[in-house]
Amino acid sequence: MGVKVKCELLKKEMLVDGIYKFSVKAPEIAKNAKPGQFLEIKVSETGEPFLRRPISIFNIDGETIEFIFQVKGRGTELLSKIEEGKQIDIIGPLGFGTYKVQEYKNVAIIGGGIGIYPLYELTKELKGKANLNVYLGFRDKSLVTCEKDFEAIGLNKLVVTTDDGSYKEKGFAIDFMKKDIEEHMVDMIFACGPLPMLKAVRAYAIENNIPCQISLEERMGCGIGACLGCAVKVISGKEPRYGHVCKEGPVFNAKDVEI
Ligand SMILES: Cc1cc2nc3c(=O)[nH]c(=O)nc-3n(C[C@H](O)[C@H](O)[C@H](O)COP(=O)(O)OP(=O)(O)OC[C@H]3O[C@@H](n4cnc5c(N)ncnc54)[C@H](O)[C@@H]3O)c2cc1C
Ligand code: FES
């Protein structure tokens, strides 16, 4: 269970139009955070909107936590207006299902859009434990972020794709991943991104018998298992049942959930 803390906004940066990176001082959260976990952030002082917004942890650096978000609606719009030096009310780290970091031989890490952010801390932690091939897919050039951050980790391979070919490779990241896996098998795929991408990655992994962990960034309400706002069909037991993405996830073994 996460802790509720007031965190000072140390640095605010607009990476591209509408996408912001916040660095906050959060020692209580940083000391326990694991790759794939998220924060529930209060976006205004007024209590409106009522619900906190879930945002993934991008980077943990000592006592500092970084997160990156795209302005989608009122909540993230309000969040983007907070100024450096102000306090932000954050609960974290949340989620019991995290990416499993251990020794692997070859790993493929695939992210799409805002789904690339929880994969950065994971990639950092896997460095030295596996050969890392990372595939980052974006709709177009205007949404490309964090390429340099991933590059700086020191990867075996980094592929950046845009659907329309306006930057780097044209097409879907999954197709580049599949082509590489045909040549060199991987022993784990880690994924996070929009639902159509996750469905395709899950299907491919199951079909080819490749272990795969996916992060489901479903829409959430409370973030702590109290509202059923994040139900997902879990098919790992004898009988299918509905589980909570916020508590049991957000990371699941691909074969254990139906999406
Ligand atoms: C575990 C988790 C981790 C997340 N991590 C990040 C992150 O690192 N960076 C980031 O930018 N966003 C992330 N999100 C998505 C983020 O929480 C939503 O974009 C945000 O809550 C939207 O709030 P809003 O008030 O601005 O928009 P709202 O007014 O609530 O919604 C505006 C629009 O965004 C859509 N929307 C809202 N939530 C989601 C969602 N979860 N997925 C897709 N579309 C949505 C709505 O359907 C609507 O069309 C994450 C979500 C979850 C559940
Ligand atoms: S968000 Fe409320 S139960 Fe998961």
Short mmCIF file of C-alpha atoms and ligand atoms in Angstrom, two decimals:
data_model
loop_
_atom_site.label_atom_id
_atom_site.label_comp_id
_atom_site.label_asym_id
_atom_site.label_seq_id
_atom_site.Cartn_x
_atom_site.Cartn_y
_atom_site.Cartn_z
CA MET A 1 0.00 0.00 0.00
CA GLY A 2 1.32 3.42 -0.92
CA VAL A 3 1.81 6.38 1.37
CA LYS A 4 0.08 9.74 1.05
CA VAL A 5 2.60 12.54 0.93
CA LYS A 6 2.97 16.18 -0.06
CA CYS A 7 5.77 16.39 -2.59
CA GLU A 8 7.53 19.53 -3.75
CA LEU A 9 7.52 20.01 -7.52
CA LEU A 10 11.25 20.50 -8.09
CA LYS A 11 11.25 20.75 -11.88
CA LYS A 12 8.62 21.02 -14.59
CA GLU A 13 9.46 20.59 -18.24
CA MET A 14 7.28 20.52 -21.37
CA LEU A 15 8.82 17.74 -23.48
CA VAL A 16 6.63 18.31 -26.53
CA ASP A 17 3.36 20.17 -26.93
CA GLY A 18 0.96 18.84 -24.27
CA ILE A 19 3.36 16.38 -22.61
CA TYR A 20 4.99 17.35 -19.31
CA LYS A 21 7.72 15.86 -17.17
CA PHE A 22 7.50 16.56 -13.44
CA SER A 23 10.28 15.85 -10.93
CA VAL A 24 9.07 15.72 -7.35
CA LYS A 25 10.86 15.23 -4.07
CA ALA A 26 9.31 12.05 -2.65
CA PRO A 27 11.76 10.03 -0.51
CA GLU A 28 8.97 7.98 1.14
CA ILE A 29 7.70 6.85 -2.27
CA ALA A 30 11.09 6.51 -3.97
CA LYS A 31 12.50 4.11 -1.39
CA ASN A 32 9.83 1.44 -2.04
CA ALA A 33 8.91 2.01 -5.69
CA LYS A 34 9.26 -0.78 -8.26
CA PRO A 35 9.09 -0.71 -12.08
CA GLY A 36 5.49 -0.67 -13.30
CA GLN A 37 4.04 0.98 -10.21
CA PHE A 38 2.03 4.17 -10.38
CA LEU A 39 1.01 7.22 -8.40
CA GLU A 40 -2.47 8.58 -7.64
CA ILE A 41 -2.13 12.33 -7.95
CA LYS A 42 -4.42 15.04 -6.59
CA VAL A 43 -4.54 17.50 -9.44
CA SER A 44 -5.93 20.53 -7.63
CA GLU A 45 -6.13 22.10 -4.20
CA THR A 46 -9.90 22.56 -4.44
CA GLY A 47 -10.99 18.90 -4.33
CA GLU A 48 -12.46 19.22 -7.83
CA PRO A 49 -12.15 17.01 -9.76
CA PHE A 50 -12.77 14.65 -6.86
CA LEU A 51 -10.82 11.66 -8.16
CA ARG A 52 -7.06 11.53 -8.23
CA ARG A 53 -5.43 10.72 -11.56
CA PRO A 54 -3.18 7.65 -12.00
CA ILE A 55 0.22 8.33 -13.56
CA SER A 56 3.10 5.85 -13.87
CA ILE A 57 6.47 6.29 -12.28
CA PHE A 58 8.93 7.13 -15.06
CA ASN A 59 12.20 7.42 -13.16
CA ILE A 60 13.46 6.99 -9.63
CA ASP A 61 16.58 8.98 -8.83
CA GLY A 62 17.54 8.92 -5.16
CA GLU A 63 14.79 10.79 -3.33
CA THR A 64 13.33 12.17 -6.54
CA ILE A 65 10.54 10.63 -8.59
CA GLU A 66 9.83 11.68 -12.15
CA PHE A 67 6.57 11.17 -14.00
CA ILE A 68 5.47 12.19 -17.48
CA PHE A 69 1.91 12.85 -18.55
CA GLN A 70 -0.04 13.95 -21.56
CA VAL A 71 -2.81 16.50 -21.12
CA LYS A 72 -6.03 14.61 -21.97
CA GLY A 73 -8.84 16.33 -20.06
CA ARG A 74 -9.56 18.53 -17.07
CA GLY A 75 -7.48 16.57 -14.55
CA THR A 76 -4.23 16.51 -16.46
CA GLU A 77 -4.83 20.10 -17.63
CA LEU A 78 -5.00 21.25 -14.00
CA LEU A 79 -1.93 19.18 -13.14
CA SER A 80 0.03 20.83 -15.94
CA LYS A 81 -0.68 24.26 -14.43
CA ILE A 82 1.02 23.54 -11.09
CA GLU A 83 4.13 25.64 -10.69
CA GLU A 84 7.62 24.68 -9.58
CA GLY A 85 8.06 24.98 -5.80
CA LYS A 86 4.42 24.05 -5.06
CA GLN A 87 3.39 20.95 -3.14
CA ILE A 88 1.54 18.08 -4.86
CA ASP A 89 -0.52 15.57 -2.90
CA ILE A 90 0.50 12.10 -4.11
CA ILE A 91 -0.30 8.53 -3.01
CA GLY A 92 2.26 5.95 -4.03
CA PRO A 93 3.78 3.68 -4.97
CA LEU A 94 0.62 1.76 -5.97
CA GLY A 95 0.04 -1.59 -7.65
CA PHE A 96 1.11 -5.00 -6.35
CA GLY A 97 1.62 -6.45 -9.82
CA THR A 98 4.94 -5.02 -10.99
CA TYR A 99 7.34 -5.95 -13.77
CA LYS A 100 9.54 -8.86 -12.62
CA VAL A 101 13.18 -7.82 -12.80
CA GLN A 102 15.60 -10.76 -12.82
CA GLU A 103 18.36 -12.25 -15.00
CA TYR A 104 17.16 -12.92 -18.55
CA LYS A 105 19.10 -13.70 -21.72
CA ASN A 106 17.35 -11.63 -24.37
CA VAL A 107 14.47 -9.31 -23.62
CA ALA A 108 12.14 -7.28 -25.83
CA ILE A 109 10.57 -4.18 -24.30
CA ILE A 110 7.77 -2.61 -26.31
CA GLY A 111 5.84 0.56 -25.56
CA GLY A 112 3.36 2.75 -27.36
CA GLY A 113 2.54 6.43 -26.78
CA ILE A 114 2.20 7.33 -23.11
CA GLY A 115 2.73 3.61 -22.39
CA ILE A 116 6.47 4.00 -22.85
CA TYR A 117 6.85 5.84 -19.52
CA PRO A 118 6.61 2.95 -17.02
CA LEU A 119 9.10 1.04 -19.19
CA TYR A 120 12.00 3.44 -18.55
CA GLU A 121 12.65 2.52 -14.92
CA LEU A 122 12.20 -1.15 -15.90
CA THR A 123 14.77 -0.84 -18.69
CA LYS A 124 17.23 0.85 -16.32
CA GLU A 125 16.83 -1.94 -13.79
CA LEU A 126 17.25 -4.66 -16.44
CA LYS A 127 20.49 -3.13 -17.67
CA GLY A 128 23.30 -5.64 -17.11
CA LYS A 129 20.81 -8.45 -16.51
CA ALA A 130 19.81 -9.08 -20.14
CA ASN A 131 20.40 -8.06 -23.75
CA LEU A 132 17.83 -5.34 -24.21
CA ASN A 133 15.96 -4.58 -27.41
CA VAL A 134 13.54 -1.67 -26.97
CA TYR A 135 10.75 -0.74 -29.40
CA LEU A 136 8.97 2.60 -28.93
CA GLY A 137 5.97 3.38 -31.12
CA PHE A 138 4.29 6.77 -31.57
CA ARG A 139 1.44 8.06 -33.73
CA ASP A 140 3.59 10.76 -35.31
CA LYS A 141 6.70 12.91 -34.82
CA SER A 142 4.93 15.47 -32.61
CA LEU A 143 4.46 12.85 -29.88
CA VAL A 144 7.96 11.37 -29.79
CA THR A 145 9.50 11.69 -26.31
CA CYS A 146 12.25 10.12 -24.20
CA GLU A 147 14.21 8.58 -27.09
CA LYS A 148 17.45 10.05 -25.71
CA ASP A 149 16.67 8.78 -22.19
CA PHE A 150 16.33 5.20 -23.42
CA GLU A 151 19.36 5.55 -25.68
CA ALA A 152 21.50 6.70 -22.74
CA ILE A 153 20.79 3.48 -20.83
CA GLY A 154 22.97 1.60 -23.34
CA LEU A 155 20.78 -0.88 -25.21
CA ASN A 156 21.47 -3.68 -27.62
CA LYS A 157 18.96 -2.06 -29.96
CA LEU A 158 16.49 0.83 -29.91
CA VAL A 159 13.80 1.09 -32.59
CA VAL A 160 11.58 4.17 -32.74
CA THR A 161 8.55 4.01 -35.03
CA THR A 162 5.81 6.39 -36.09
CA ASP A 163 2.56 5.19 -37.66
CA ASP A 164 2.85 7.75 -40.47
CA GLY A 165 6.63 7.60 -40.95
CA SER A 166 7.10 11.24 -39.93
CA TYR A 167 10.04 10.20 -37.69
CA LYS A 168 12.42 7.22 -37.83
CA GLU A 169 10.84 3.88 -38.89
CA LYS A 170 7.41 3.90 -40.51
CA GLY A 171 4.86 1.41 -39.16
CA PHE A 172 3.95 -0.35 -35.94
CA ALA A 173 6.60 -1.12 -33.32
CA ILE A 174 5.30 -4.69 -32.93
CA ASP A 175 6.18 -5.56 -36.53
CA PHE A 176 9.82 -4.56 -35.95
CA MET A 177 9.86 -6.57 -32.73
CA LYS A 178 8.43 -9.66 -34.44
CA LYS A 179 11.04 -9.47 -37.21
CA ASP A 180 13.88 -9.36 -34.67
CA ILE A 181 12.41 -12.19 -32.59
CA GLU A 182 12.25 -14.37 -35.71
CA GLU A 183 16.06 -14.02 -35.89
CA HIS A 184 16.83 -14.06 -32.15
CA MET A 185 14.36 -15.58 -29.70
CA VAL A 186 13.71 -13.65 -26.50
CA ASP A 187 12.90 -15.15 -23.13
CA MET A 188 10.60 -12.30 -22.03
CA ILE A 189 8.53 -9.53 -23.60
CA PHE A 190 7.56 -6.52 -21.48
CA ALA A 191 4.82 -4.30 -22.87
CA CYS A 192 2.76 -1.21 -22.10
CA GLY A 193 0.68 0.87 -24.46
CA PRO A 194 -2.72 1.38 -26.03
CA LEU A 195 -5.14 -1.55 -25.90
CA PRO A 196 -4.91 -2.54 -29.59
CA MET A 197 -1.12 -2.78 -29.26
CA LEU A 198 -1.32 -4.78 -26.04
CA LYS A 199 -3.85 -7.16 -27.59
CA ALA A 200 -1.56 -7.76 -30.55
CA VAL A 201 1.53 -8.26 -28.36
CA ARG A 202 -0.37 -10.63 -26.05
CA ALA A 203 -1.70 -12.69 -28.97
CA TYR A 204 1.74 -12.92 -30.56
CA ALA A 205 3.41 -13.93 -27.28
CA ILE A 206 0.83 -16.63 -26.53
CA GLU A 207 0.93 -17.98 -30.10
CA ASN A 208 4.72 -18.25 -29.98
CA ASN A 209 4.94 -19.45 -26.40
CA ILE A 210 6.98 -16.46 -25.24
CA PRO A 211 6.55 -15.32 -21.62
CA CYS A 212 5.14 -11.80 -21.61
CA GLN A 213 4.26 -9.21 -18.98
CA ILE A 214 1.82 -6.43 -19.88
CA SER A 215 0.84 -3.31 -17.98
CA LEU A 216 -2.87 -2.48 -18.26
CA GLU A 217 -3.33 1.25 -17.93
CA GLU A 218 -7.08 0.87 -17.65
CA ARG A 219 -9.25 3.74 -16.58
CA MET A 220 -9.32 3.95 -12.80
CA GLY A 221 -11.39 5.46 -10.03
CA CYS A 222 -10.15 5.08 -6.49
CA GLY A 223 -6.88 3.31 -7.34
CA ILE A 224 -6.98 1.20 -4.16
CA GLY A 225 -9.45 -1.60 -4.86
CA ALA A 226 -12.60 0.02 -3.50
CA CYS A 227 -14.72 0.96 -6.54
CA LEU A 228 -14.49 -1.79 -9.22
CA GLY A 229 -13.67 0.93 -11.73
CA CYS A 230 -10.81 -1.10 -13.20
CA ALA A 231 -12.11 -4.65 -13.59
CA VAL A 232 -10.20 -7.11 -15.79
CA LYS A 233 -11.05 -10.76 -16.55
CA VAL A 234 -8.46 -13.00 -14.90
CA ILE A 235 -8.23 -16.45 -16.51
CA SER A 236 -5.31 -17.99 -14.62
CA GLY A 237 -7.39 -19.98 -12.10
CA LYS A 238 -9.86 -22.86 -12.59
CA GLU A 239 -12.75 -20.43 -13.08
CA PRO A 240 -12.46 -17.02 -14.78
CA ARG A 241 -13.03 -14.12 -12.38
CA TYR A 242 -12.84 -10.34 -12.39
CA GLY A 243 -9.77 -8.79 -10.76
CA HIS A 244 -8.74 -5.22 -10.03
CA VAL A 245 -6.08 -3.70 -12.27
CA CYS A 246 -5.25 -1.16 -9.56
CA LYS A 247 -4.50 -3.76 -6.88
CA GLU A 248 -3.51 -6.99 -8.63
CA GLY A 249 -1.88 -5.11 -11.51
CA PRO A 250 -1.23 -2.96 -13.34
CA VAL A 251 1.28 -5.57 -14.59
CA PHE A 252 -0.01 -9.07 -15.38
CA ASN A 253 1.33 -12.13 -17.13
CA ALA A 254 -0.23 -11.81 -20.57
CA LYS A 255 -1.70 -15.31 -20.49
CA ASP A 256 -3.41 -14.70 -17.14
CA VAL A 257 -5.79 -11.96 -18.32
CA GLU A 258 -8.28 -11.57 -21.15
CA ILE A 259 -8.14 -8.15 -22.81
C1 LIG B 1 -2.05 2.73 -14.02
C2 LIG B 1 -2.13 3.91 -14.96
C3 LIG B 1 -0.98 4.58 -15.29
C4 LIG B 1 -1.02 5.68 -16.16
N1 LIG B 1 0.15 6.31 -16.47
C5 LIG B 1 0.13 7.38 -17.28
C6 LIG B 1 1.35 8.06 -17.58
O1 LIG B 1 2.45 7.70 -17.13
N2 LIG B 1 1.27 9.15 -18.39
C7 LIG B 1 0.07 9.59 -18.92
O2 LIG B 1 0.06 10.56 -19.66
N3 LIG B 1 -1.10 8.97 -18.63
C8 LIG B 1 -1.09 7.87 -17.83
N4 LIG B 1 -2.28 7.24 -17.53
C9 LIG B 1 -3.52 7.77 -18.10
C10 LIG B 1 -4.00 8.95 -17.25
O3 LIG B 1 -4.33 8.49 -15.97
C11 LIG B 1 -5.23 9.61 -17.91
O4 LIG B 1 -4.87 10.16 -19.14
C12 LIG B 1 -5.78 10.71 -17.00
O5 LIG B 1 -6.31 10.14 -15.82
C13 LIG B 1 -6.84 11.50 -17.73
O6 LIG B 1 -7.40 12.41 -16.80
P1 LIG B 1 -8.05 13.78 -17.29
O7 LIG B 1 -8.87 14.32 -16.17
O8 LIG B 1 -7.03 14.67 -17.88
O9 LIG B 1 -8.96 13.31 -18.47
P2 LIG B 1 -10.49 12.89 -18.41
O10 LIG B 1 -11.32 14.11 -18.54
O11 LIG B 1 -10.73 11.93 -17.29
O12 LIG B 1 -10.52 12.10 -19.77
C14 LIG B 1 -10.15 12.75 -21.00
C15 LIG B 1 -10.02 11.74 -22.12
O13 LIG B 1 -8.96 10.81 -21.83
C16 LIG B 1 -9.47 9.49 -21.85
N5 LIG B 1 -8.80 8.70 -20.80
C17 LIG B 1 -8.88 8.88 -19.46
N6 LIG B 1 -8.17 7.94 -18.80
C18 LIG B 1 -7.61 7.15 -19.73
C19 LIG B 1 -6.77 5.99 -19.70
N7 LIG B 1 -6.36 5.42 -18.58
N8 LIG B 1 -6.38 5.46 -20.88
C20 LIG B 1 -6.78 6.00 -22.04
N9 LIG B 1 -7.57 7.08 -22.15
C21 LIG B 1 -8.00 7.64 -21.02
C22 LIG B 1 -10.94 9.62 -21.58
O14 LIG B 1 -11.69 8.53 -22.11
C23 LIG B 1 -11.28 10.90 -22.29
O15 LIG B 1 -11.47 10.68 -23.66
C24 LIG B 1 -2.26 6.13 -16.69
C25 LIG B 1 -3.43 5.46 -16.35
C26 LIG B 1 -3.38 4.37 -15.49
C27 LIG B 1 -4.65 3.67 -15.11
S1 FES B 2 -9.75 1.86 -9.38
FE1 FES B 2 -11.22 1.50 -7.81
S2 FES B 2 -11.14 -0.64 -7.64
FE2 FES B 2 -9.54 -0.25 -9.03
#
